[in-house]
PDB file of C-alpha atoms in Angstrom:
ATOM      1  CA  MET A   1      85.277  -1.536  -6.313  1.00 49.00           C
ATOM      2  CA  ILE A   2      83.700  -3.120  -9.897  1.00 48.00           C
ATOM      3  CA  LYS A   3      86.515  -2.636 -12.082  1.00 50.00           C
ATOM      4  CA  PHE A   4      88.499  -4.860  -9.482  1.00 48.00           C
ATOM      5  CA  PHE A   5      86.173  -7.323  -9.630  1.00 48.00           C
ATOM      6  CA  ARG A   6      85.651  -7.593 -13.294  1.00 54.00           C
ATOM      7  CA  LYS A   7      90.001  -7.886 -13.140  1.00 55.00           C
ATOM      8  CA  ILE A   8      89.774 -10.690 -11.013  1.00 50.00           C
ATOM      9  CA  ARG A   9      87.210 -12.518 -13.238  1.00 51.00           C
ATOM     10  CA  GLN A  10      89.485 -11.422 -16.483  1.00 55.00           C
ATOM     11  CA  LYS A  11      92.727 -13.116 -14.893  1.00 53.00           C
ATOM     12  CA  LEU A  12      91.199 -16.309 -13.744  1.00 47.00           C
ATOM     13  CA  LEU A  13      89.639 -16.465 -17.416  1.00 48.00           C
ATOM     14  CA  THR A  14      92.590 -16.149 -19.065  1.00 59.00           C
ATOM     15  CA  GLU A  15      94.049 -18.591 -16.907  1.00 53.00           C
ATOM     16  CA  ASN A  16      92.177 -21.128 -17.381  1.00 51.00           C
ATOM     17  CA  LYS A  17      91.001 -21.523 -13.778  1.00 51.00           C
ATOM     18  CA  PHE A  18      87.555 -21.782 -14.525  1.00 49.00           C
ATOM     19  CA  SER A  19      86.827 -24.094 -11.325  1.00 55.00           C
ATOM     20  CA  LYS A  20      88.576 -20.969  -8.732  1.00 53.00           C
ATOM     21  CA  TYR A  21      86.144 -18.859 -11.477  1.00 46.00           C
ATOM     22  CA  LEU A  22      82.957 -20.764 -10.629  1.00 52.00           C
ATOM     23  CA  LEU A  23      83.999 -20.359  -6.884  1.00 55.00           C
ATOM     24  CA  TYR A  24      84.782 -16.557  -6.902  1.00 49.00           C
ATOM     25  CA  ALA A  25      81.770 -15.980  -9.190  1.00 56.00           C
ATOM     26  CA  ILE A  26      79.371 -17.763  -6.206  1.00 61.00           C
ATOM     27  CA  GLY A  27      81.455 -15.873  -3.542  1.00 59.00           C
ATOM     28  CA  GLU A  28      80.629 -12.567  -5.480  1.00 61.00           C
ATOM     29  CA  ILE A  29      76.919 -13.535  -5.851  1.00 63.00           C
ATOM     30  CA  VAL A  30      76.874 -14.246  -2.442  1.00 61.00           C
ATOM     31  CA  LEU A  31      78.364 -10.834  -1.541  1.00 63.00           C
ATOM     32  CA  VAL A  32      76.193  -9.010  -3.492  1.00 64.00           C
ATOM     33  CA  VAL A  33      73.398 -11.035  -1.732  1.00 67.00           C
ATOM     34  CA  ILE A  34      74.431  -9.947   1.732  1.00 74.00           C
ATOM     35  CA  GLY A  35      75.273  -6.355   0.187  1.00 68.00           C
ATOM     36  CA  ILE A  36      71.334  -6.548  -0.293  1.00 74.00           C
ATOM     37  CA  LEU A  37      70.325  -8.068   2.867  1.00 72.00           C
ATOM     38  CA  ILE A  38      72.340  -5.671   4.751  1.00 73.00           C
ATOM     39  CA  ALA A  39      70.985  -2.611   2.724  1.00 65.00           C
ATOM     40  CA  LEU A  40      67.084  -4.169   3.482  1.00 69.00           C
ATOM     41  CA  GLN A  41      67.996  -4.453   7.234  1.00 71.00           C
ATOM     42  CA  ILE A  42      69.134  -0.870   7.567  1.00 66.00           C
ATOM     43  CA  ASN A  43      65.950   0.369   5.401  1.00 63.00           C
ATOM     44  CA  ASN A  44      63.994  -1.537   8.002  1.00 70.00           C
ATOM     45  CA  TRP A  45      65.714  -0.127  11.034  1.00 72.00           C
ATOM     46  CA  ASN A  46      65.201   3.369   9.544  1.00 67.00           C
ATOM     47  CA  GLU A  47      61.397   2.718   8.903  1.00 63.00           C
ATOM     48  CA  LEU A  48      61.207   1.225  12.498  1.00 71.00           C
ATOM     49  CA  ARG A  49      62.559   4.382  13.470  1.00 70.00           C
ATOM     50  CA  LYS A  50      60.296   6.542  11.597  1.00 66.00           C
ATOM     51  CA  ALA A  51      57.247   5.031  12.928  1.00 67.00           C
ATOM     52  CA  ASN A  52      58.348   4.826  16.242  1.00 74.00           C
ATOM     53  CA  ASN A  53      58.980   8.748  15.762  1.00 77.00           C
ATOM     54  CA  ARG A  54      55.564   9.276  14.515  1.00 82.00           C
ATOM     55  CA  GLU A  55      53.893   6.919  17.869  1.00 84.00           C
ATOM     56  CA  HIS A  56      56.078   9.186  19.858  1.00 87.00           C
ATOM     57  CA  SER A  57      54.154  12.276  18.209  1.00 88.00           C
ATOM     58  CA  LEU A  58      51.228  10.629  18.216  1.00 90.00           C
ATOM     59  CA  TYR A  59      51.197   9.953  21.879  1.00 92.00           C
ATOM     60  CA  GLN A  60      52.323  13.695  23.080  1.00 93.00           C
ATOM     61  CA  ASN A  61      49.655  14.787  20.894  1.00 93.00           C
ATOM     62  CA  ILE A  62      46.877  13.069  22.523  1.00 95.00           C
ATOM     63  CA  LEU A  63      48.118  14.218  25.630  1.00 95.00           C
ATOM     64  CA  ILE A  64      48.162  17.920  24.825  1.00 94.00           C
ATOM     65  CA  ASP A  65      44.236  16.823  23.327  1.00 95.00           C
ATOM     66  CA  LEU A  66      43.082  14.569  26.358  1.00 96.00           C
ATOM     67  CA  GLU A  67      44.075  17.724  28.414  1.00 95.00           C
ATOM     68  CA  ASN A  68      41.675  19.723  26.405  1.00 95.00           C
ATOM     69  CA  GLU A  69      39.288  17.329  26.811  1.00 96.00           C
ATOM     70  CA  ASP A  70      39.516  17.188  30.625  1.00 96.00           C
ATOM     71  CA  ILE A  71      38.344  20.593  30.709  1.00 96.00           C
ATOM     72  CA  ILE A  72      35.536  19.994  28.172  1.00 96.00           C
ATOM     73  CA  LEU A  73      34.233  17.192  30.113  1.00 97.00           C
ATOM     74  CA  ASN A  74      34.584  18.766  33.402  1.00 97.00           C
ATOM     75  CA  SER A  75      32.584  21.693  32.341  1.00 96.00           C
ATOM     76  CA  ALA A  76      29.830  19.302  30.882  1.00 96.00           C
ATOM     77  CA  LEU A  77      29.858  17.462  34.112  1.00 97.00           C
ATOM     78  CA  ASN A  78      29.638  20.845  36.203  1.00 96.00           C
ATOM     79  CA  GLN A  79      26.957  21.432  33.562  1.00 94.00           C
ATOM     80  CA  TYR A  80      24.755  18.313  34.502  1.00 96.00           C
ATOM     81  CA  LYS A  81      25.410  18.334  38.093  1.00 95.00           C
ATOM     82  CA  GLN A  82      23.981  22.306  37.369  1.00 92.00           C
ATOM     83  CA  HIS A  83      21.253  21.187  36.161  1.00 94.00           C
ATOM     84  CA  SER A  84      20.884  18.381  38.948  1.00 93.00           C
ATOM     85  CA  ASP A  85      20.941  21.010  41.986  1.00 91.00           C
ATOM     86  CA  ALA A  86      18.462  23.415  40.021  1.00 89.00           C
ATOM     87  CA  TYR A  87      16.201  19.992  39.620  1.00 91.00           C
ATOM     88  CA  TYR A  88      16.181  19.725  43.626  1.00 89.00           C
ATOM     89  CA  HIS A  89      15.717  23.563  44.338  1.00 87.00           C
ATOM     90  CA  ILE A  90      12.318  23.363  42.212  1.00 86.00           C
ATOM     91  CA  TYR A  91      11.070  20.374  43.166  1.00 85.00           C
ATOM     92  CA  TYR A  92      11.135  21.822  47.088  1.00 84.00           C
ATOM     93  CA  GLU A  93      10.214  25.044  45.978  1.00 78.00           C
ATOM     94  CA  THR A  94       6.962  23.323  44.203  1.00 71.00           C
ATOM     95  CA  MET A  95       6.552  21.368  46.950  1.00 71.00           C
ATOM     96  CA  GLY A  96       6.119  25.054  49.594  1.00 68.00           C
ATOM     97  CA  LYS A  97       9.661  23.718  51.067  1.00 62.00           C
ATOM     98  CA  ALA A  98      12.121  25.989  49.447  1.00 57.00           C
ATOM     99  CA  ASN A  99      14.799  26.739  52.081  1.00 56.00           C
ATOM    100  CA  TYR A 100      15.602  30.051  49.923  1.00 51.00           C
ATOM    101  CA  ASP A 101      14.371  33.776  48.749  1.00 49.00           C
ATOM    102  CA  SER A 102      12.670  32.393  45.350  1.00 45.00           C
ATOM    103  CA  THR A 103      12.361  36.255  44.271  1.00 45.00           C
ATOM    104  CA  SER A 104      15.984  36.373  44.155  1.00 46.00           C
ATOM    105  CA  ASN A 105      17.166  37.015  40.808  1.00 43.00           C
ATOM    106  CA  LYS A 106      20.109  34.852  41.752  1.00 43.00           C
ATOM    107  CA  LEU A 107      18.022  32.055  42.089  1.00 44.00           C
ATOM    108  CA  ASP A 108      16.281  32.423  38.091  1.00 61.00           C
ATOM    109  CA  ILE A 109      16.591  28.521  37.703  1.00 77.00           C
ATOM    110  CA  TYR A 110      13.871  27.627  36.265  1.00 82.00           C
ATOM    111  CA  ASN A 111      15.589  28.769  32.566  1.00 82.00           C
ATOM    112  CA  ILE A 112      17.839  26.167  32.840  1.00 86.00           C
ATOM    113  CA  LEU A 113      14.788  23.461  32.396  1.00 89.00           C
ATOM    114  CA  ARG A 114      14.702  24.098  28.989  1.00 87.00           C
ATOM    115  CA  TRP A 115      18.818  24.048  27.862  1.00 88.00           C
ATOM    116  CA  HIS A 116      20.661  21.283  26.141  1.00 91.00           C
ATOM    117  CA  ASN A 117      23.978  20.294  26.863  1.00 93.00           C
ATOM    118  CA  VAL A 118      26.500  20.246  23.668  1.00 91.00           C
ATOM    119  CA  PHE A 119      30.230  19.296  23.677  1.00 92.00           C
ATOM    120  CA  ASP A 120      32.303  16.893  22.155  1.00 90.00           C
ATOM    121  CA  PHE A 121      35.520  14.481  22.085  1.00 92.00           C
ATOM    122  CA  VAL A 122      38.544  16.019  21.230  1.00 91.00           C
ATOM    123  CA  VAL A 123      40.664  12.768  20.753  1.00 91.00           C
ATOM    124  CA  THR A 124      38.334  11.039  19.004  1.00 87.00           C
ATOM    125  CA  ILE A 125      37.640  13.640  16.425  1.00 87.00           C
ATOM    126  CA  LYS A 126      41.027  14.482  15.520  1.00 89.00           C
ATOM    127  CA  HIS A 127      42.757  11.152  15.969  1.00 89.00           C
ATOM    128  CA  LYS A 128      40.072   8.504  14.673  1.00 83.00           C
ATOM    129  CA  ASN A 129      42.728   8.175  11.566  1.00 85.00           C
ATOM    130  CA  THR A 130      45.743   7.825  13.395  1.00 84.00           C
ATOM    131  CA  ILE A 131      44.844   6.007  16.220  1.00 84.00           C
ATOM    132  CA  SER A 132      45.558   2.490  14.057  1.00 83.00           C
ATOM    133  CA  GLU A 133      49.236   3.515  14.534  1.00 83.00           C
ATOM    134  CA  ILE A 134      49.453   2.796  17.912  1.00 87.00           C
ATOM    135  CA  THR A 135      51.378  -0.486  18.562  1.00 88.00           C
ATOM    136  CA  ASN A 136      51.012  -0.745  22.427  1.00 90.00           C
ATOM    137  CA  ASN A 137      48.314  -3.329  23.751  1.00 92.00           C
ATOM    138  CA  ASN A 138      47.802  -1.577  26.644  1.00 93.00           C
ATOM    139  CA  ILE A 139      47.447   1.690  25.408  1.00 93.00           C
ATOM    140  CA  ILE A 140      44.726   0.371  22.370  1.00 92.00           C
ATOM    141  CA  GLU A 141      42.879  -1.406  24.790  1.00 94.00           C
ATOM    142  CA  LEU A 142      42.397   1.608  27.061  1.00 95.00           C
ATOM    143  CA  LEU A 143      41.299   3.496  23.951  1.00 94.00           C
ATOM    144  CA  ASN A 144      39.025   0.902  22.753  1.00 93.00           C
ATOM    145  CA  GLU A 145      37.509   1.023  26.765  1.00 95.00           C
ATOM    146  CA  LYS A 146      37.345   4.872  26.115  1.00 95.00           C
ATOM    147  CA  ALA A 147      35.510   4.732  22.770  1.00 93.00           C
ATOM    148  CA  ASN A 148      33.101   2.153  24.401  1.00 95.00           C
ATOM    149  CA  ILE A 149      32.380   5.071  27.724  1.00 96.00           C
ATOM    150  CA  GLU A 150      32.099   7.548  24.809  1.00 96.00           C
ATOM    151  CA  SER A 151      29.176   5.718  23.483  1.00 95.00           C
ATOM    152  CA  ASN A 152      27.584   5.208  26.824  1.00 97.00           C
ATOM    153  CA  VAL A 153      28.043   9.365  27.793  1.00 97.00           C
ATOM    154  CA  LEU A 154      26.783  10.396  23.988  1.00 96.00           C
ATOM    155  CA  GLN A 155      23.487   8.438  24.585  1.00 97.00           C
ATOM    156  CA  ALA A 156      22.562   9.685  28.031  1.00 97.00           C
ATOM    157  CA  ASN A 157      23.408  13.119  26.485  1.00 97.00           C
ATOM    158  CA  GLN A 158      21.410  12.803  23.312  1.00 97.00           C
ATOM    159  CA  ASN A 159      18.613  11.234  25.953  1.00 97.00           C
ATOM    160  CA  PHE A 160      18.591  14.264  28.112  1.00 97.00           C
ATOM    161  CA  ASN A 161      18.639  16.901  24.886  1.00 97.00           C
ATOM    162  CA  ASP A 162      15.861  14.265  23.217  1.00 97.00           C
ATOM    163  CA  PHE A 163      13.572  14.203  26.577  1.00 97.00           C
ATOM    164  CA  ILE A 164      14.102  18.646  26.753  1.00 95.00           C
ATOM    165  CA  ASP A 165      12.854  19.163  23.072  1.00 95.00           C
ATOM    166  CA  ASP A 166      10.076  16.090  22.884  1.00 96.00           C
ATOM    167  CA  ILE A 167       8.545  15.870  26.361  1.00 95.00           C
ATOM    168  CA  ILE A 168       9.887  19.600  28.905  1.00 93.00           C
ATOM    169  CA  ILE A 169       9.201  22.362  25.710  1.00 92.00           C
ATOM    170  CA  PRO A 170       5.681  20.665  24.614  1.00 93.00           C
ATOM    171  CA  PHE A 171       4.830  20.119  28.222  1.00 92.00           C
ATOM    172  CA  PHE A 172       5.762  24.329  28.533  1.00 89.00           C
ATOM    173  CA  ILE A 173       3.657  25.354  25.428  1.00 89.00           C
ATOM    174  CA  ARG A 174       0.604  23.097  26.259  1.00 88.00           C
ATOM    175  CA  HIS A 175       0.853  24.721  29.956  1.00 86.00           C
ATOM    176  CA  ARG A 176       1.528  28.152  29.037  1.00 86.00           C
ATOM    177  CA  ILE A 177       4.680  28.357  31.302  1.00 85.00           C
ATOM    178  CA  TYR A 178       6.606  30.969  29.052  1.00 83.00           C
ATOM    179  CA  ASP A 179       6.009  34.391  29.789  1.00 80.00           C
ATOM    180  CA  SER A 180       5.842  35.833  26.168  1.00 79.00           C
ATOM    181  CA  ASN A 181       6.098  39.591  28.031  1.00 79.00           C
ATOM    182  CA  LYS A 182       9.335  38.788  29.199  1.00 73.00           C
ATOM    183  CA  ALA A 183      11.084  36.684  26.569  1.00 71.00           C
ATOM    184  CA  PHE A 184      10.220  39.432  24.032  1.00 79.00           C
ATOM    185  CA  GLN A 185      11.552  42.407  26.006  1.00 75.00           C
ATOM    186  CA  SER A 186      14.876  41.069  25.735  1.00 68.00           C
ATOM    187  CA  GLU A 187      17.144  42.669  22.929  1.00 70.00           C
ATOM    188  CA  LYS A 188      16.215  41.680  19.727  1.00 71.00           C
ATOM    189  CA  TYR A 189      18.381  39.655  17.239  1.00 67.00           C
ATOM    190  CA  LYS A 190      20.458  38.795  20.559  1.00 65.00           C
ATOM    191  CA  PHE A 191      20.222  35.475  22.418  1.00 60.00           C
ATOM    192  CA  SER A 192      22.289  35.532  25.372  1.00 61.00           C
ATOM    193  CA  PRO A 193      19.761  38.467  27.216  1.00 56.00           C
ATOM    194  CA  LEU A 194      17.527  35.097  27.081  1.00 59.00           C
ATOM    195  CA  LEU A 195      19.731  33.376  29.357  1.00 59.00           C
ATOM    196  CA  ASP A 196      19.702  35.476  32.051  1.00 56.00           C
ATOM    197  CA  ASN A 197      15.762  36.766  31.616  1.00 59.00           C
ATOM    198  CA  ASN A 198      13.644  34.287  33.711  1.00 70.00           C
ATOM    199  CA  PHE A 199      10.746  34.266  31.165  1.00 75.00           C
ATOM    200  CA  ILE A 200       9.580  30.948  32.855  1.00 81.00           C
ATOM    201  CA  ARG A 201       6.235  31.397  34.871  1.00 79.00           C
ATOM    202  CA  ASN A 202       7.086  29.138  38.059  1.00 77.00           C
ATOM    203  CA  ASP A 203       3.473  29.983  39.417  1.00 77.00           C
ATOM    204  CA  ARG A 204       2.005  28.118  36.272  1.00 78.00           C
ATOM    205  CA  LEU A 205       4.388  25.502  37.511  1.00 76.00           C
ATOM    206  CA  LYS A 206       2.587  25.348  40.741  1.00 72.00           C
ATOM    207  CA  SER A 207      -0.973  24.990  39.656  1.00 72.00           C
ATOM    208  CA  LEU A 208      -3.041  21.947  39.902  1.00 56.00           C
ATOM    209  CA  ASP A 209      -3.137  21.351  36.427  1.00 62.00           C
ATOM    210  CA  ALA A 210       0.632  21.004  35.636  1.00 65.00           C
ATOM    211  CA  SER A 211       1.957  20.491  39.303  1.00 77.00           C
ATOM    212  CA  ALA A 212       1.057  16.558  38.919  1.00 82.00           C
ATOM    213  CA  GLU A 213       3.125  15.608  35.594  1.00 86.00           C
ATOM    214  CA  PHE A 214       5.564  18.306  36.226  1.00 88.00           C
ATOM    215  CA  ASP A 215       6.903  16.159  39.383  1.00 87.00           C
ATOM    216  CA  GLN A 216       7.136  12.982  37.381  1.00 91.00           C
ATOM    217  CA  ILE A 217       9.257  15.242  34.700  1.00 92.00           C
ATOM    218  CA  LEU A 218      11.546  16.479  37.442  1.00 92.00           C
ATOM    219  CA  VAL A 219      11.952  12.556  38.285  1.00 94.00           C
ATOM    220  CA  GLU A 220      12.816  11.785  34.876  1.00 96.00           C
ATOM    221  CA  LEU A 221      15.609  14.535  34.578  1.00 96.00           C
ATOM    222  CA  LYS A 222      17.183  13.654  37.923  1.00 95.00           C
ATOM    223  CA  ILE A 223      17.189   9.877  36.310  1.00 96.00           C
ATOM    224  CA  LYS A 224      18.778  11.345  33.130  1.00 97.00           C
ATOM    225  CA  THR A 225      21.038  13.867  34.641  1.00 97.00           C
ATOM    226  CA  SER A 226      22.086  11.369  37.033  1.00 96.00           C
ATOM    227  CA  TYR A 227      23.245   8.419  34.713  1.00 97.00           C
ATOM    228  CA  ALA A 228      24.640  11.075  32.598  1.00 97.00           C
ATOM    229  CA  ILE A 229      27.083  12.764  35.623  1.00 97.00           C
ATOM    230  CA  VAL A 230      28.017   8.841  36.081  1.00 97.00           C
ATOM    231  CA  THR A 231      29.244   8.437  32.547  1.00 97.00           C
ATOM    232  CA  LEU A 232      31.030  11.539  31.973  1.00 97.00           C
ATOM    233  CA  GLN A 233      32.683  10.505  35.719  1.00 98.00           C
ATOM    234  CA  GLY A 234      33.837   7.261  34.316  1.00 97.00           C
ATOM    235  CA  LEU A 235      35.074   9.252  30.804  1.00 97.00           C
ATOM    236  CA  ILE A 236      37.001  11.631  32.579  1.00 97.00           C
ATOM    237  CA  LYS A 237      38.606   8.546  34.818  1.00 97.00           C
ATOM    238  CA  LYS A 238      39.739   6.388  32.059  1.00 97.00           C
ATOM    239  CA  ASN A 239      40.630   9.565  30.263  1.00 97.00           C
ATOM    240  CA  ARG A 240      43.215   9.946  32.881  1.00 96.00           C
ATOM    241  CA  GLU A 241      44.458   6.145  32.799  1.00 97.00           C
ATOM    242  CA  ILE A 242      45.264   6.841  29.307  1.00 96.00           C
ATOM    243  CA  SER A 243      47.426   9.777  30.025  1.00 96.00           C
ATOM    244  CA  MET A 244      49.506   7.640  32.698  1.00 95.00           C
ATOM    245  CA  ALA A 245      49.770   5.057  29.865  1.00 95.00           C
ATOM    246  CA  LEU A 246      51.419   7.576  27.594  1.00 94.00           C
ATOM    247  CA  ARG A 247      53.651   9.376  29.864  1.00 94.00           C
ATOM    248  CA  GLU A 248      54.816   5.644  30.836  1.00 92.00           C
ATOM    249  CA  GLU A 249      55.542   4.793  27.235  1.00 88.00           C
ATOM    250  CA  LEU A 250      57.117   8.244  26.633  1.00 89.00           C
ATOM    251  CA  LYS A 251      59.663   7.644  29.654  1.00 86.00           C
ATOM    252  CA  LYS A 252      60.487   4.343  27.357  1.00 79.00           C
ATOM    253  CA  LYS A 253      61.583   6.166  24.682  1.00 61.00           C
TER     254      LYS A 253
END
């Protein structure tokens, strides 16, 4: 093709048809420019297609991780509900209004008073560096709302865990709530037996020097668990909104 155009240029020059040569040269330049523009457009289309494919794959991965996160968040929610149920049981027992057999091993709920809640957000951890590739404004807005709710959940969970470390455990030590004999009867180097072996002396919680303060602690625990439950429920709901939006986008592709 290049030899063909060269022959035409040479023929025009040898025949002294300079004006036609000039027009031809301009036309050839235009053709080259058009070719370059077409090549650039094709490259842009290819890059756009690749970006769309990456975004499509990102949506699918986020959907999978939202499902995994849903399991984690519901587990955390159930843990907080178990805490809340335990506080109600303990409160009514310390008030002498228990409606169950407090001697039953199944109702050794006092250990829960000192356990923390620990969980992570799968999507935020795994996709914090790739979320910027999302172009859909609605999904971006939903993810931003998710981040704000996550901040509230983290704060609620941190406040709860800090309260256990800063208030409850020192309270137990100060009022000699731990039954050291039971604690050291569990298998050495093992942690799980401590979860099952009730080494909290609930009789001490009912004593005159501890009960008034403990009632106030239970009130604060009720407040903190209630707020944590509300924020977790909000995050679970927002995650489901994001899942629906992602599925709608995937149907369009």
